[in-house]
mmCIF file of C-alpha atoms in Angstrom:
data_model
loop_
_atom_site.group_PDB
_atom_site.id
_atom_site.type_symbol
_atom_site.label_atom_id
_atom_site.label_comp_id
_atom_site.label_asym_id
_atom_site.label_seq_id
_atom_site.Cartn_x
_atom_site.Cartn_y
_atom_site.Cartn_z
ATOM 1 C CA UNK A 10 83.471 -84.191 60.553
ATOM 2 C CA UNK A 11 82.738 -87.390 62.364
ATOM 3 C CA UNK A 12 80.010 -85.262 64.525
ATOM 4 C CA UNK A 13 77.658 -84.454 61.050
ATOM 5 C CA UNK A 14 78.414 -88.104 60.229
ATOM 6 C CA UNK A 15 77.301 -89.264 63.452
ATOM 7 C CA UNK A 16 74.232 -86.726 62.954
ATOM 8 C CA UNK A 17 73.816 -87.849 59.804
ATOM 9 C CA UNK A 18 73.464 -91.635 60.458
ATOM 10 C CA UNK A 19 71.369 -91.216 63.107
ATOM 11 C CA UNK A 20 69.229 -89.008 61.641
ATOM 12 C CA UNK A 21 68.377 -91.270 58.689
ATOM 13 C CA UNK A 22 67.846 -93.851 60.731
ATOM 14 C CA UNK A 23 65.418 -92.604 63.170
ATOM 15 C CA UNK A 24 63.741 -91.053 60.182
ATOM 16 C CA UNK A 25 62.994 -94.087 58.471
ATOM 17 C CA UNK A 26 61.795 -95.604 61.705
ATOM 18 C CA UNK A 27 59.330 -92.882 62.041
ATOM 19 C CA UNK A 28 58.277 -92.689 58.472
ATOM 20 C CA UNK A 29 57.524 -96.788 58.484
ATOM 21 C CA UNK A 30 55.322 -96.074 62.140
ATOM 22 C CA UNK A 31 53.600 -92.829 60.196
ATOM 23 C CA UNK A 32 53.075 -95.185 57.122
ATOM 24 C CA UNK A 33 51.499 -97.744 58.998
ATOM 25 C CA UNK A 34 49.394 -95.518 61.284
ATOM 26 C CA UNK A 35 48.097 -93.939 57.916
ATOM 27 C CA UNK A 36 47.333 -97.174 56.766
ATOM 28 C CA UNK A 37 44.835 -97.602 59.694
ATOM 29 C CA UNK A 38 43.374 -94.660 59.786
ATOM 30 C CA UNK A 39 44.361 -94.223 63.439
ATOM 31 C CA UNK A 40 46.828 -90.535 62.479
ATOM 32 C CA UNK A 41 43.818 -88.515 63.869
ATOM 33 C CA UNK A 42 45.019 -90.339 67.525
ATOM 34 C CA UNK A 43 48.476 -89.011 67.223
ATOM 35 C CA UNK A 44 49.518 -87.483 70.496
ATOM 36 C CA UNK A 45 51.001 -84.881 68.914
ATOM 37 C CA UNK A 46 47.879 -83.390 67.476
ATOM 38 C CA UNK A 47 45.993 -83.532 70.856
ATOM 39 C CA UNK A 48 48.967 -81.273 71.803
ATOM 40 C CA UNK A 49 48.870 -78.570 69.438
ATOM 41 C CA UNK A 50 44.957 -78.523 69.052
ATOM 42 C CA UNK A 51 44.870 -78.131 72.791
ATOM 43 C CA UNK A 52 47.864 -76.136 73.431
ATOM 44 C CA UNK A 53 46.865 -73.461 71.049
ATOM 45 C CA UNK A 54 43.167 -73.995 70.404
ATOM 46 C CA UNK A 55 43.246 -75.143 67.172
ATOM 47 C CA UNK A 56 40.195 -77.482 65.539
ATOM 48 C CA UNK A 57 40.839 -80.923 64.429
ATOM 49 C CA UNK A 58 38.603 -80.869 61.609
ATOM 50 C CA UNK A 59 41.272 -77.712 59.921
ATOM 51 C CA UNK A 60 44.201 -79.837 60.427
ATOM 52 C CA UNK A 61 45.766 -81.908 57.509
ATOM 53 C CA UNK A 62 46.857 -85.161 58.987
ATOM 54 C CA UNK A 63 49.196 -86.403 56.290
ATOM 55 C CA UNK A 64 50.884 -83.047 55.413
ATOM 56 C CA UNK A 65 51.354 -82.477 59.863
ATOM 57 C CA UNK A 66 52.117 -85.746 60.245
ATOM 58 C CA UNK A 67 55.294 -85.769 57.846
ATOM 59 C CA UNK A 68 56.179 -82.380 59.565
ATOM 60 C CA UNK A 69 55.911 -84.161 63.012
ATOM 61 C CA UNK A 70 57.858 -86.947 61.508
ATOM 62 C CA UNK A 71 60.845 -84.953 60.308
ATOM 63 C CA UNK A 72 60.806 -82.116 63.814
ATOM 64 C CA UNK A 73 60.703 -85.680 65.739
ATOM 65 C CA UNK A 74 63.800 -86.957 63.823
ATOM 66 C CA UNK A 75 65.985 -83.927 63.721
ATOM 67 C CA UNK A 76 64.773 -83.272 67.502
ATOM 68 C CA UNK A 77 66.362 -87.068 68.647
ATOM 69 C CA UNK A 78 68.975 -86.631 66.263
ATOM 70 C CA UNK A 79 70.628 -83.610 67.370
ATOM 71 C CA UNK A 80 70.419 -84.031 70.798
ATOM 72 C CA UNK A 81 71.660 -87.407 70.669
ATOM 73 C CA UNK A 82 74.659 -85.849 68.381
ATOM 74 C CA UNK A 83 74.980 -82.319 70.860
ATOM 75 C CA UNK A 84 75.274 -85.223 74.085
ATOM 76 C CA UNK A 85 78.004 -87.352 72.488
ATOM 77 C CA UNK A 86 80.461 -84.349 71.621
ATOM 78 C CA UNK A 87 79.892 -83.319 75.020
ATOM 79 C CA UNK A 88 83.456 -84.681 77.247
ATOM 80 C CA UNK A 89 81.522 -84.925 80.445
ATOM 81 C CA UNK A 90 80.838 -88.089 82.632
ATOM 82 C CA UNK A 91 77.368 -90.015 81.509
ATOM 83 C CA UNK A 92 75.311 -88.457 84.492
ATOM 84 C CA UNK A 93 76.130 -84.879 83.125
ATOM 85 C CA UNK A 94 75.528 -86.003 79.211
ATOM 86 C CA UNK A 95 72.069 -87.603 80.765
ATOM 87 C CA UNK A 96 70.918 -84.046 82.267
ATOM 88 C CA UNK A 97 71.808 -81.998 79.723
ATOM 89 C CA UNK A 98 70.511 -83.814 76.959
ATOM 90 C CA UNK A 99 67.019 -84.145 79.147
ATOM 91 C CA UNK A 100 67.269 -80.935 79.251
ATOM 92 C CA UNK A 101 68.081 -80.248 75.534
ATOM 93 C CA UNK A 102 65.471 -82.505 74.419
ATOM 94 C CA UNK A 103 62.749 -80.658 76.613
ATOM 95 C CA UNK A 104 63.783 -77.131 75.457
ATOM 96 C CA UNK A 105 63.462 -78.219 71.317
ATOM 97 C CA UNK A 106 60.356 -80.079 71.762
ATOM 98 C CA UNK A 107 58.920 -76.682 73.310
ATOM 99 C CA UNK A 108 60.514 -74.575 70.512
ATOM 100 C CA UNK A 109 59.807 -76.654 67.838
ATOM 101 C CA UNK A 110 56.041 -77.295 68.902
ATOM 102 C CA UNK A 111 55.349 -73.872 69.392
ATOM 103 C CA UNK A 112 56.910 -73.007 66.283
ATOM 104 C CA UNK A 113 54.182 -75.255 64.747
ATOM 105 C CA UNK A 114 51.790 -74.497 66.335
ATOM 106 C CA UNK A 115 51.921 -70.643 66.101
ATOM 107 C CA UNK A 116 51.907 -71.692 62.157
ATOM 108 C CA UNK A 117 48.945 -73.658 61.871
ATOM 109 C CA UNK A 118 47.115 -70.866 64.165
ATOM 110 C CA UNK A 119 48.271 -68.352 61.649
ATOM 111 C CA UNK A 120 46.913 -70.752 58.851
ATOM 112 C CA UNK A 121 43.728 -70.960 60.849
ATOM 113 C CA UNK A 122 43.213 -67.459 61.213
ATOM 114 C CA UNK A 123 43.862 -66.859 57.954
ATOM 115 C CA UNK A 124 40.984 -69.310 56.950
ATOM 116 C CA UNK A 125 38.484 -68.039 58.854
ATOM 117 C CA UNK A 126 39.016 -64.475 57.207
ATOM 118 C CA UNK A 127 38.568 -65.749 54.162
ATOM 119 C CA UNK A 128 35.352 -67.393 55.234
ATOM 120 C CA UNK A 129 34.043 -64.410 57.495
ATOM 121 C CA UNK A 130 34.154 -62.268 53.652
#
């Protein structure tokens, strides 16, 4: 029980942080510079110009949150010396950033495909 509170806090937390930096990018104009989208559109050859900023950008913001969240939760129930905790959560953190981007991105290619069929009829 104290583990989903600890996930819990932390998650909101980082959350809000995010969603105040994704506000204020948005505010700027400046969400087209996102790392994140140079990612995915290179990754998986997507175009820029098909991609909903605001609507990928909350998505980002919420996979970002529960990414940091989790692992940060997964490393403290872990009763191993700091060095260990360090490694695996590295490690954690790598392996959910992969998953969960590639989920994404297999998504929006999906999407994209989907488009252009539409447009090729």
């Amino acid at each position: 029980m104290e583990d989903l509170f600890v996930f819990m806090c932390s998650f909101i937390i980082i959350f809000i942080v995010y969603l105040i930096i994704y506000i204020v990018k948005r505010k700027k104009k400046t969400l087209k510079e996102m790392k994140e989208f140079d990612i995915l559109a290179s990754r998986f050859q997507l175009s820029r110009k098909n991609m909903n900023e605001n609507k990928l950008g909350l998505i980002i913001v919420l996979i970002n949150s529960l990414i940091i969240a989790s692992v940060g939760t997964i490393c403290t129930m872990i009763d191993t010396s700091l060095a260990w905790q360090l490694l695996i959560g590295f490690a954690l953190l790598m392996a959910l950033i992969i998953i969960c981007y590639s989920i994404i991105g297999f998504i929006l290619k999906k999407k994209e495909g989907k488009r252009n069929e539409h447009k090729r009829n």
